[in-house]
Amino acid sequence: MHHTSLIATIVAGLGLAFVFGALANRLKLPVLVGYLLAGVMVGPFTPGYVADQELAPQLAEIGVILLMFGVGLHFSLKDLMAVRKIAIPGAVVQITAATLMGLGLALALGWTVGAGIVFGLALSVASTVVLLRALQERRLVETGRGKIAVGWLIVEDLAMVLALVLLPALSGMLGGEAAAPGPGGVAGAFAITIGKVVAFVAFMLIVGRRVIPWILHRIAHTGSRELFRLGVLAIALGVAFGSAALFGVSFALGAFFAGMIMAESELSQQAANETLPLRDAFAVLFFVSIGMLFDPMVLLREPLAVLATVAIIVVGKSIAALIIVLAFRRPMSTALTISASLAQIGEFSFILAGLGVSLKLLPEAGRDLVLAGAILSILVNPLLFVILDRVLPRMMADEREAAGEPPLIAAAQPHALLVGYGRVGKRVAEGLKGRTPLVVIEDDPERAAELRAAGYETVNGNAVLPEVLLKAGLDKATHLFVAVPSPFEAARIIEQARAANPKAEIIARAYTDADVELLKSMGATHALVGEDEIAKGMLARAPKKKLAAAAGGH
Ligand code: AMP
């Protein structure tokens, strides 16, 4: 058995993550607790097998690349520009606040100012993987709140790229090992880094924007699914790696741009689907690799310092983010979601702490604290979201109330009720125009605003909530069109609707025959499968005339 450390690391990582993840699930804990524990088991601080400590973080990086690529696929340049007004000041203020808090703790521990700055910076950046997984699980990536959080993350990411470049240049001044001065000193390093980032963005927008969709279309035309999948992966990984090598930006940022450019192509949805399984597998290895770095003994050695570190990450940073978002007059629900998303640290923090130690700026103890803070804050993060899931729906309903939704006239009379105004709902709404009074329920605030502007009577909210259905006048509805993509949500909506309104005609959107069964058992009058309707549409355009019996032989 020679040279199999890569295989062993993947096998041990995925295998143990599966076992402990399943166990965690059994105990009703978040699965990532299991993944982290699997990492601790194969890490160097616990007895038994030790996975390769060089390879594990690299595998994790692939997870980061695929995650950011996937997020980019749901983003447009317009989205990015729309959130910059809040994301840039937000991230800058939060980084400053976290750095000052870290500096304070460091000074209290008797470290130097230089150590404090590195330590504080390490506490200021959230982990891409943790944030995106939390948002994806709740389908928040494409909401207004989710987009602000992602924009914020990208600003943090850029700030860290700068910090990693400037730290060596500033090291001498801060009392660490002085690096060989580069051309132009600190200002020069700063200018070069910014210049490279600008060059990267320009390159992607000018060259990438033409080349990537072109390649994608060429592959799609080959008709080979295998080649398409391969092409998508090659572009995602290639652009991420290439931009890191050529422009010095992070893998994550490169991948995000690759995705964002692909998003302009109508093949993007398909591209996104192709990378899902791989993305999830590597994201698991990310948590394993973090667990591997954790030395449980630090909890006994320095319990108070660990506690203070975690408090800065989870409480201090959250309060800073909360204040900033509220200062921008965003609702409390948005502020809470963003705070919770960012109340953790991860991969960048390790890199920064590692660099600090190698420059002799940060004591070893500092790195241990960063690692402990990371694993503990990642453990706490899902709990924050569980609490949010409890309080947010109610809070958002109140906020909408306070914002003063225009009164619904149609809801008080017999009307049709449409849930979801996406690809399907939009067409239904068009077709219903002038045929019946209509009320639309749409979850996405921006879409709801568009709907209102277009003159539809709209309730902004998740139709799974009973109060949302009631507000839309469910009891008076003659027809209910459930055009949401998730059959599970559709089932919950239909179940409640049927209980409250036994007479309404309920027409639902389904994907499979199993969905049809489920939705009908909940009370749907009809459930339509896309494929069936396409076949019907095709047949409607087929020759109408019956062949004469004599001529109809074979
Ligand atoms: P599409 O998949 O393109 O047809 O889009 C579905 C639309 O339904 C999107 O605009 C979603 O915001 C909306 N939607 C999804 N789930 C719900 C829900 N539970 N309540 C209200 N609207 C929803």
Coordinates of C-alpha atoms and ligand atoms in Angstrom, one line a residue:
M1 CA 0.0 0.0 0.0
H2 CA 2.1 2.9 -1.2
H3 CA 1.0 6.4 -2.2
T4 CA -2.6 5.9 -1.2
S5 CA -2.8 8.8 1.2
L6 CA -5.3 10.7 -1.0
I7 CA -7.6 7.7 -1.3
A8 CA -7.3 7.0 2.5
T9 CA -8.1 10.6 3.3
I10 CA -11.1 10.7 1.1
V11 CA -12.4 7.3 2.3
A12 CA -11.8 8.0 6.0
G13 CA -13.2 11.5 5.6
L14 CA -16.4 10.5 3.8
G15 CA -16.8 7.2 5.6
L16 CA -16.6 8.6 9.1
A17 CA -18.5 11.7 8.2
F18 CA -21.3 9.4 7.0
V19 CA -21.3 7.4 10.2
F20 CA -21.2 10.3 12.6
G21 CA -23.5 12.4 10.4
A22 CA -26.1 9.6 10.6
L23 CA -25.6 9.4 14.3
A24 CA -26.0 13.1 14.8
N25 CA -29.2 13.0 12.7
R26 CA -30.4 10.1 14.8
L27 CA -29.9 12.3 17.9
K28 CA -31.7 15.2 16.2
L29 CA -28.5 17.2 16.0
P30 CA -27.3 19.1 12.9
V31 CA -25.4 16.7 10.6
L32 CA -22.4 18.9 10.5
V33 CA -21.8 18.2 14.2
G34 CA -21.1 14.7 13.0
Y35 CA -18.9 15.8 10.2
L36 CA -16.8 17.9 12.6
L37 CA -16.5 15.1 15.0
A38 CA -15.4 12.7 12.2
G39 CA -12.7 15.3 11.6
V40 CA -11.6 15.3 15.2
M41 CA -11.4 11.5 15.1
V42 CA -9.0 11.4 12.1
G43 CA -7.1 14.4 13.3
P44 CA -3.7 14.3 14.9
F45 CA -4.9 15.1 18.4
T46 CA -6.9 11.9 18.9
P47 CA -5.4 8.4 18.9
G48 CA -5.7 6.1 15.9
Y49 CA -5.6 6.8 12.2
V50 CA -4.5 10.3 11.2
A51 CA -5.6 11.6 7.8
D52 CA -3.2 13.6 5.6
Q53 CA -3.2 17.1 7.0
E54 CA -2.0 18.6 3.7
L55 CA -4.5 16.9 1.5
A56 CA -7.7 17.4 3.6
P57 CA -7.8 21.2 3.4
Q58 CA -7.1 21.0 -0.4
L59 CA -10.1 18.7 -0.8
A60 CA -12.1 21.1 1.3
E61 CA -11.1 23.9 -1.0
I62 CA -12.8 22.1 -3.9
G63 CA -15.9 22.2 -1.9
V64 CA -15.6 25.9 -1.5
I65 CA -15.0 26.4 -5.2
L66 CA -18.1 24.4 -6.1
L67 CA -20.3 26.1 -3.5
M68 CA -19.3 29.6 -4.7
F69 CA -19.7 28.5 -8.3
G70 CA -23.2 27.4 -7.5
V71 CA -24.0 30.7 -5.8
G72 CA -22.6 32.6 -8.7
L73 CA -25.0 30.7 -11.0
H74 CA -27.9 32.3 -9.1
F75 CA -26.4 35.8 -9.2
S76 CA -26.3 38.5 -11.8
L77 CA -24.0 41.5 -12.0
K78 CA -27.1 43.6 -11.3
D79 CA -27.7 41.7 -8.0
L80 CA -24.2 42.4 -7.0
M81 CA -24.4 46.1 -7.7
A82 CA -27.8 46.3 -5.9
V83 CA -26.3 45.0 -2.6
R84 CA -23.0 46.8 -2.7
K85 CA -24.4 49.9 -1.0
I86 CA -25.1 47.9 2.2
A87 CA -22.5 45.0 1.8
I88 CA -19.4 47.2 1.4
P89 CA -19.9 49.5 4.5
G90 CA -21.4 46.5 6.4
A91 CA -18.4 44.3 5.9
V92 CA -15.9 47.1 6.5
V93 CA -17.6 48.2 9.7
Q94 CA -18.0 44.6 10.9
I95 CA -14.4 43.7 10.2
T96 CA -13.2 46.8 12.0
A97 CA -15.4 46.0 15.0
A98 CA -14.3 42.4 15.2
T99 CA -10.6 43.4 14.8
L100 CA -10.9 45.9 17.7
M101 CA -12.6 43.3 19.9
G102 CA -9.9 40.7 19.0
L103 CA -7.2 43.3 19.7
G104 CA -8.8 44.0 23.1
L105 CA -8.7 40.3 24.0
A106 CA -5.2 39.9 22.8
L107 CA -3.9 42.8 24.9
A108 CA -5.7 41.4 27.9
L109 CA -3.8 38.2 27.3
G110 CA -0.6 40.1 27.2
W111 CA 0.1 39.8 23.5
T112 CA 1.5 42.5 21.2
V113 CA -0.6 44.9 19.2
G114 CA 0.6 43.1 16.0
A115 CA -0.6 39.8 17.4
G116 CA -3.9 41.4 18.3
I117 CA -4.5 42.8 14.8
V118 CA -3.9 39.4 13.2
F119 CA -6.0 37.7 15.8
G120 CA -8.8 40.2 15.4
L121 CA -8.8 40.0 11.6
A122 CA -8.9 36.2 11.8
L123 CA -12.1 36.5 13.9
S124 CA -13.7 38.9 11.5
V125 CA -14.2 36.7 8.4
A126 CA -17.0 34.2 8.1
S127 CA -16.6 30.9 6.4
T128 CA -18.0 30.6 2.9
V129 CA -19.1 27.0 3.3
V130 CA -20.9 27.5 6.6
L131 CA -22.7 30.6 5.4
L132 CA -23.8 29.1 2.1
R133 CA -24.9 25.8 3.5
A134 CA -27.1 27.6 6.0
L135 CA -28.6 29.8 3.4
Q136 CA -29.1 27.0 0.9
E137 CA -30.8 24.8 3.4
R138 CA -33.4 27.5 4.0
R139 CA -33.6 28.5 0.3
L140 CA -32.5 32.0 1.2
V141 CA -29.8 32.4 -1.4
E142 CA -32.1 34.0 -3.9
T143 CA -34.0 36.2 -1.4
G144 CA -33.1 39.9 -0.8
R145 CA -31.6 39.0 2.6
G146 CA -29.6 36.1 1.2
K147 CA -28.1 38.3 -1.5
I148 CA -27.0 40.9 1.0
A149 CA -25.3 38.1 3.0
V150 CA -23.5 36.8 -0.1
G151 CA -22.4 40.3 -1.2
W152 CA -21.1 40.9 2.3
L153 CA -19.2 37.6 2.2
I154 CA -17.6 38.7 -1.1
V155 CA -16.4 42.0 0.4
E156 CA -14.9 40.1 3.3
D157 CA -13.3 37.7 0.9
L158 CA -11.6 40.6 -0.9
A159 CA -10.6 42.2 2.3
M160 CA -8.9 39.0 3.3
V161 CA -7.0 38.8 0.0
L162 CA -5.7 42.2 0.8
A163 CA -4.8 41.3 4.4
L164 CA -2.9 38.2 3.2
V165 CA -0.8 40.3 0.9
L166 CA -0.3 43.3 3.2
L167 CA 0.5 41.4 6.3
P168 CA 4.0 40.3 5.2
A169 CA 4.7 43.8 4.0
L170 CA 3.6 45.3 7.3
S171 CA 5.0 42.6 9.5
G172 CA 8.2 44.4 10.4
M173 CA 6.3 47.5 11.5
L174 CA 4.0 45.4 13.7
G175 CA 6.8 43.7 15.5
G176 CA 7.0 40.5 13.6
E177 CA 9.6 39.2 11.1
A178 CA 10.4 41.8 8.5
A179 CA 9.8 40.4 5.0
A180 CA 12.0 41.4 2.2
P181 CA 10.6 44.8 1.1
G182 CA 8.8 44.5 -2.2
P183 CA 8.8 47.3 -4.9
G184 CA 7.1 50.3 -3.5
G185 CA 6.7 48.9 0.0
V186 CA 3.3 48.6 1.6
A187 CA 1.7 51.2 -0.7
G188 CA 3.1 49.3 -3.7
A189 CA 1.8 45.9 -2.5
F190 CA -1.6 47.5 -1.9
A191 CA -1.7 49.0 -5.3
I192 CA -0.6 45.8 -7.0
T193 CA -3.2 43.7 -5.2
I194 CA -6.0 46.1 -6.0
G195 CA -4.8 46.4 -9.6
K196 CA -4.9 42.6 -10.0
V197 CA -8.4 42.3 -8.6
V198 CA -9.6 45.0 -11.0
A199 CA -7.8 43.3 -13.9
F200 CA -9.4 40.0 -12.9
V201 CA -12.9 41.5 -12.8
A202 CA -12.3 43.3 -16.1
F203 CA -11.0 40.1 -17.7
M204 CA -14.0 38.1 -16.6
L205 CA -16.5 40.7 -17.7
I206 CA -14.9 41.3 -21.1
V207 CA -13.3 38.0 -22.1
G208 CA -15.0 35.5 -19.8
R209 CA -18.4 36.7 -20.6
R210 CA -17.9 35.9 -24.3
V211 CA -15.9 32.8 -24.1
I212 CA -17.6 30.8 -21.3
P213 CA -21.2 30.9 -22.7
W214 CA -19.8 30.1 -26.1
I215 CA -18.0 27.0 -24.8
L216 CA -21.1 26.0 -22.9
H217 CA -23.3 26.2 -26.0
R218 CA -20.9 24.3 -28.1
I219 CA -20.8 21.5 -25.6
A220 CA -24.6 21.5 -25.2
H221 CA -24.9 21.1 -29.0
T222 CA -22.8 17.9 -28.9
G223 CA -25.8 16.4 -27.1
S224 CA -23.5 14.5 -24.8
R225 CA -24.6 14.9 -21.2
E226 CA -21.3 13.5 -20.0
L227 CA -19.4 16.1 -21.9
F228 CA -21.7 18.9 -20.7
R229 CA -21.1 17.9 -17.1
L230 CA -17.4 17.7 -17.6
G231 CA -17.4 21.0 -19.3
V232 CA -19.2 22.7 -16.5
L233 CA -16.8 21.2 -13.9
A234 CA -13.8 22.1 -16.0
I235 CA -14.9 25.7 -16.3
A236 CA -15.7 26.1 -12.6
L237 CA -12.5 24.5 -11.4
G238 CA -10.3 25.9 -14.2
V239 CA -11.5 29.5 -13.7
A240 CA -11.1 29.3 -10.0
F241 CA -7.6 27.9 -10.2
G242 CA -6.6 30.2 -13.0
S243 CA -7.8 33.3 -11.4
A244 CA -6.0 32.4 -8.2
A245 CA -2.8 31.7 -10.0
L246 CA -2.9 34.7 -12.4
F247 CA -4.6 37.4 -10.5
G248 CA -4.0 36.4 -6.9
V249 CA -7.7 36.4 -6.0
S250 CA -9.2 33.6 -3.9
F251 CA -10.4 30.4 -5.4
A252 CA -13.9 31.3 -4.1
L253 CA -14.0 34.6 -5.9
G254 CA -12.8 33.1 -9.1
A255 CA -15.5 30.4 -8.9
F256 CA -18.2 32.9 -8.0
F257 CA -17.4 34.9 -11.1
A258 CA -17.3 31.8 -13.3
G259 CA -20.8 31.0 -12.0
M260 CA -22.1 34.5 -12.4
I261 CA -21.0 34.7 -16.0
M262 CA -22.6 31.3 -16.7
A263 CA -25.8 32.5 -15.1
E264 CA -26.4 34.7 -18.1
S265 CA -26.8 31.6 -20.3
E266 CA -30.1 29.8 -20.3
L267 CA -28.2 26.6 -19.7
S268 CA -27.2 27.7 -16.2
Q269 CA -29.9 25.8 -14.4
Q270 CA -28.7 22.6 -16.0
A271 CA -25.1 23.5 -15.2
A272 CA -26.1 24.0 -11.6
N273 CA -27.7 20.6 -11.3
E274 CA -24.7 18.9 -12.8
T275 CA -22.4 20.0 -10.0
L276 CA -24.7 19.4 -7.0
P277 CA -23.6 15.9 -5.9
L278 CA -19.9 16.7 -6.1
R279 CA -20.4 20.0 -4.4
D280 CA -22.2 18.3 -1.4
A281 CA -19.6 15.6 -1.1
F282 CA -16.7 18.1 -1.0
A283 CA -18.5 20.4 1.4
V284 CA -18.6 17.5 3.8
L285 CA -14.9 17.1 3.5
F286 CA -14.6 20.8 4.4
F287 CA -16.1 20.2 7.8
V288 CA -14.0 17.1 8.3
S289 CA -10.8 19.1 7.6
I290 CA -11.8 21.7 10.1
G291 CA -12.5 19.0 12.7
M292 CA -9.0 17.7 12.1
L293 CA -7.3 20.9 13.2
F294 CA -9.1 20.9 16.5
D295 CA -7.1 20.1 19.7
P296 CA -9.7 19.4 22.3
M297 CA -7.2 20.0 25.1
V298 CA -7.3 23.7 24.4
L299 CA -10.7 23.7 26.1
L300 CA -9.0 22.6 29.3
R301 CA -5.8 24.7 28.9
E302 CA -7.5 28.1 28.3
P303 CA -11.2 27.8 28.9
L304 CA -11.7 31.5 29.5
A305 CA -9.8 32.7 26.5
V306 CA -11.7 30.2 24.3
L307 CA -15.0 31.4 25.8
A308 CA -14.1 35.1 25.1
T309 CA -13.1 34.2 21.5
V310 CA -16.4 32.5 20.9
A311 CA -18.2 35.4 22.4
I312 CA -16.5 37.8 20.0
I313 CA -17.4 35.7 17.0
V314 CA -21.0 34.8 17.9
V315 CA -22.2 37.8 20.0
G316 CA -19.8 40.7 19.3
K317 CA -19.8 40.3 15.5
S318 CA -23.6 39.7 15.4
I319 CA -24.3 42.9 17.3
A320 CA -22.0 44.9 15.0
A321 CA -23.8 43.5 12.0
L322 CA -27.2 44.0 13.5
I323 CA -26.5 47.7 14.2
I324 CA -25.2 48.3 10.7
V325 CA -28.1 46.6 8.9
L326 CA -30.6 48.4 11.0
A327 CA -28.8 51.7 10.4
F328 CA -29.5 51.0 6.7
R329 CA -33.2 50.9 7.6
R330 CA -33.5 47.3 6.7
P331 CA -36.1 45.3 8.7
M332 CA -35.1 43.4 11.9
S333 CA -35.7 40.0 10.1
T334 CA -33.0 40.9 7.5
A335 CA -30.7 42.1 10.2
L336 CA -31.1 38.9 12.2
T337 CA -30.6 36.6 9.2
I338 CA -27.4 38.4 8.2
S339 CA -26.0 38.5 11.7
A340 CA -26.6 34.7 12.2
S341 CA -25.1 33.9 8.8
L342 CA -21.9 35.7 9.7
A343 CA -21.6 34.6 13.3
Q344 CA -18.9 32.1 12.6
I345 CA -15.4 31.8 11.2
G346 CA -13.6 29.2 9.1
E347 CA -11.1 28.7 6.3
F348 CA -9.8 32.2 5.9
S349 CA -9.2 32.6 9.6
F350 CA -6.9 29.5 9.6
I351 CA -4.9 30.8 6.7
L352 CA -4.6 34.2 8.3
A353 CA -3.6 32.8 11.7
G354 CA -1.2 30.4 10.0
L355 CA 0.5 33.3 8.2
G356 CA 0.6 35.3 11.5
V357 CA 2.4 32.5 13.2
S358 CA 4.9 32.0 10.4
L359 CA 5.7 35.7 10.5
K360 CA 6.2 35.4 14.2
L361 CA 3.4 38.0 14.7
L362 CA 0.9 35.7 16.4
P363 CA 1.8 33.3 19.3
E364 CA 0.9 29.7 18.7
A365 CA -1.7 30.1 21.4
G366 CA -3.4 32.6 19.1
R367 CA -3.8 30.0 16.4
D368 CA -5.2 27.5 18.9
L369 CA -7.8 30.0 20.0
V370 CA -8.8 30.8 16.4
L371 CA -9.2 27.0 15.7
A372 CA -11.2 26.5 18.8
G373 CA -13.3 29.6 18.0
A374 CA -14.0 28.3 14.5
I375 CA -15.1 24.8 15.5
L376 CA -17.3 26.0 18.4
S377 CA -18.9 28.9 16.4
I378 CA -19.6 26.4 13.5
L379 CA -21.2 24.1 16.1
V380 CA -23.3 26.9 17.5
N381 CA -24.4 28.3 14.1
P382 CA -27.1 25.8 13.3
L383 CA -28.6 26.5 16.7
L384 CA -28.8 30.2 15.9
F385 CA -30.8 29.3 12.8
V386 CA -33.1 27.0 14.6
I387 CA -34.0 29.9 16.9
L388 CA -34.4 32.2 13.8
D389 CA -36.7 29.7 12.1
R390 CA -38.9 30.0 15.2
V391 CA -39.1 33.8 15.4
L392 CA -38.7 35.0 11.9
P393 CA -42.0 34.0 10.2
R394 CA -44.0 35.8 12.9
M395 CA -41.7 38.8 12.8
M396 CA -41.8 39.1 9.0
A397 CA -45.6 39.0 9.1
D398 CA -45.6 41.8 11.6
E399 CA -43.2 43.8 9.5
R400 CA -45.4 43.5 6.5
E401 CA -48.3 44.6 8.6
A402 CA -46.4 47.6 9.7
A403 CA -45.3 48.4 6.2
G404 CA -49.0 48.7 5.4
E405 CA -49.9 46.3 2.6
P406 CA -52.5 47.8 0.3
P407 CA -56.0 46.4 1.1
L408 CA -57.1 43.4 -0.8
I409 CA -60.5 44.0 -2.5
A410 CA -60.7 40.7 -4.4
A411 CA -60.1 38.7 -1.3
A412 CA -63.5 39.5 0.2
Q413 CA -65.4 38.2 -2.8
P414 CA -65.3 35.0 -4.8
H415 CA -61.9 34.9 -6.4
A416 CA -59.1 32.7 -7.7
L417 CA -56.0 32.4 -5.5
L418 CA -52.6 31.8 -7.0
V419 CA -49.6 30.7 -4.9
G420 CA -46.2 31.4 -6.4
Y421 CA -45.5 33.8 -9.2
G422 CA -42.5 32.1 -11.0
R423 CA -42.3 30.4 -14.3
V424 CA -45.6 28.6 -13.9
G425 CA -47.5 31.1 -11.8
K426 CA -46.7 34.0 -14.1
R427 CA -48.4 32.3 -17.0
V428 CA -51.4 31.3 -15.0
A429 CA -51.8 34.9 -13.8
E430 CA -51.6 36.1 -17.4
G431 CA -54.2 33.6 -18.5
L432 CA -56.6 34.5 -15.7
K433 CA -56.7 38.2 -16.6
G434 CA -60.2 39.4 -17.1
R435 CA -61.7 36.0 -16.2
T436 CA -61.9 36.2 -12.4
P437 CA -60.8 38.4 -9.6
L438 CA -57.3 37.2 -8.6
V439 CA -55.2 37.3 -5.4
V440 CA -51.5 36.2 -5.6
I441 CA -49.4 34.9 -2.8
E442 CA -45.7 35.3 -3.3
D443 CA -42.9 34.7 -0.8
D444 CA -40.2 36.7 -2.4
P445 CA -40.5 40.4 -1.3
E446 CA -39.0 41.8 -4.4
R447 CA -41.2 39.7 -6.7
A448 CA -44.2 40.7 -4.6
A449 CA -43.4 44.3 -5.0
E450 CA -43.2 43.8 -8.8
L451 CA -46.5 42.1 -8.8
R452 CA -48.1 45.0 -6.9
A453 CA -46.6 47.4 -9.3
A454 CA -48.1 45.4 -12.2
G455 CA -51.5 45.8 -10.6
Y456 CA -52.0 42.4 -9.0
E457 CA -53.5 42.1 -5.6
T458 CA -50.7 40.5 -3.7
V459 CA -50.0 39.0 -0.3
N460 CA -46.3 38.8 0.4
G461 CA -45.6 35.8 2.5
N462 CA -45.1 32.0 2.6
A463 CA -48.3 30.3 1.8
V464 CA -47.3 27.5 4.2
L465 CA -48.3 29.8 7.0
P466 CA -52.0 29.7 7.8
E467 CA -52.3 33.5 8.4
V468 CA -51.0 34.2 4.9
L469 CA -53.6 31.9 3.3
L470 CA -56.3 33.5 5.4
K471 CA -55.3 37.0 4.5
A472 CA -55.5 36.1 0.9
G473 CA -59.2 35.3 1.5
L474 CA -58.9 31.5 1.3
D475 CA -62.4 31.0 2.6
K476 CA -63.8 32.9 -0.4
A477 CA -61.6 31.3 -3.0
T478 CA -63.3 29.4 -5.8
H479 CA -60.0 28.2 -7.3
L480 CA -56.6 27.7 -5.7
F481 CA -53.7 27.4 -8.1
V482 CA -50.6 26.0 -6.2
A483 CA -47.7 26.8 -8.5
V484 CA -44.8 26.4 -6.1
P485 CA -41.8 24.2 -7.0
S486 CA -41.6 22.2 -3.8
P487 CA -44.1 19.3 -3.7
F488 CA -43.7 19.2 0.1
E489 CA -44.6 22.8 0.6
A490 CA -47.5 22.3 -1.9
A491 CA -48.7 19.4 0.2
R492 CA -48.7 21.5 3.3
I493 CA -50.5 24.4 1.6
I494 CA -53.1 22.1 0.1
E495 CA -53.7 20.3 3.4
Q496 CA -54.6 23.6 5.2
A497 CA -56.5 25.0 2.3
R498 CA -58.7 21.9 2.0
A499 CA -59.4 22.0 5.7
A500 CA -60.5 25.6 5.6
N501 CA -62.3 25.5 2.3
P502 CA -63.9 22.2 1.3
K503 CA -65.5 23.5 -1.9
A504 CA -62.6 25.2 -3.7
E505 CA -61.1 23.6 -6.9
I506 CA -57.5 23.0 -6.0
I507 CA -55.1 22.7 -8.9
A508 CA -51.5 21.9 -8.1
R509 CA -48.1 21.6 -9.8
A510 CA -46.3 18.2 -9.5
Y511 CA -43.2 16.6 -11.0
T512 CA -43.8 12.9 -10.6
D513 CA -46.7 10.5 -10.3
A514 CA -45.8 10.1 -6.6
D515 CA -46.3 13.8 -6.2
V516 CA -49.7 13.5 -7.8
E517 CA -50.7 10.8 -5.3
L518 CA -49.4 12.9 -2.4
L519 CA -51.1 16.1 -3.5
K520 CA -54.4 14.4 -4.2
S521 CA -54.4 12.7 -0.9
M522 CA -54.0 16.1 0.7
G523 CA -57.1 17.3 -1.1
A524 CA -56.0 18.6 -4.5
T525 CA -58.6 18.3 -7.2
H526 CA -56.0 18.1 -10.0
A527 CA -52.3 17.7 -9.9
L528 CA -50.5 18.3 -13.2
V529 CA -47.1 16.8 -14.2
G530 CA -45.1 18.9 -16.6
E531 CA -44.2 16.0 -18.9
D532 CA -47.9 15.0 -19.3
E533 CA -48.8 18.5 -20.3
I534 CA -46.0 18.7 -22.8
A535 CA -47.2 15.5 -24.4
K536 CA -50.7 16.9 -24.5
G537 CA -49.4 20.0 -26.1
M538 CA -47.5 18.0 -28.7
L539 CA -50.6 15.9 -29.5
A540 CA -52.7 19.1 -29.9
R541 CA -50.4 20.0 -32.8
A542 CA -50.6 16.5 -34.4
P543 CA -52.7 15.6 -37.5
K544 CA -56.3 15.8 -36.5
K545 CA -58.0 13.7 -39.2
K546 CA -58.7 10.1 -38.5
L547 CA -57.2 7.7 -41.1
A548 CA -59.8 5.7 -43.0
A549 CA -60.0 2.2 -41.7
A550 CA -59.0 0.7 -45.1
A551 CA -56.0 2.8 -45.5
G552 CA -55.0 2.5 -41.8
G553 CA -53.4 -1.0 -42.1
H554 CA -49.8 -1.7 -41.3
Ligands
AMP1 P1 -40.8 28.9 -10.3 O1 -40.2 27.7 -9.8 O2 -40.0 29.7 -11.3 O3 -42.2 28.6 -10.9 O4 -41.0 29.9 -9.1 C1 -41.8 29.6 -8.0 C2 -42.2 30.9 -7.3 O5 -43.0 30.5 -6.2 C3 -41.1 31.8 -6.8 O6 -41.4 33.1 -7.2 C4 -41.1 31.6 -5.3 O7 -40.8 32.8 -4.6 C5 -42.6 31.3 -5.0 N1 -42.8 30.4 -3.9 C6 -42.2 29.2 -3.6 N2 -42.6 28.7 -2.5 C7 -43.6 29.5 -2.0 C8 -44.5 29.5 -0.9 N3 -44.4 28.5 0.0 N4 -45.4 30.5 -0.7 C9 -45.4 31.5 -1.6 N5 -44.6 31.6 -2.7 C10 -43.7 30.6 -2.9

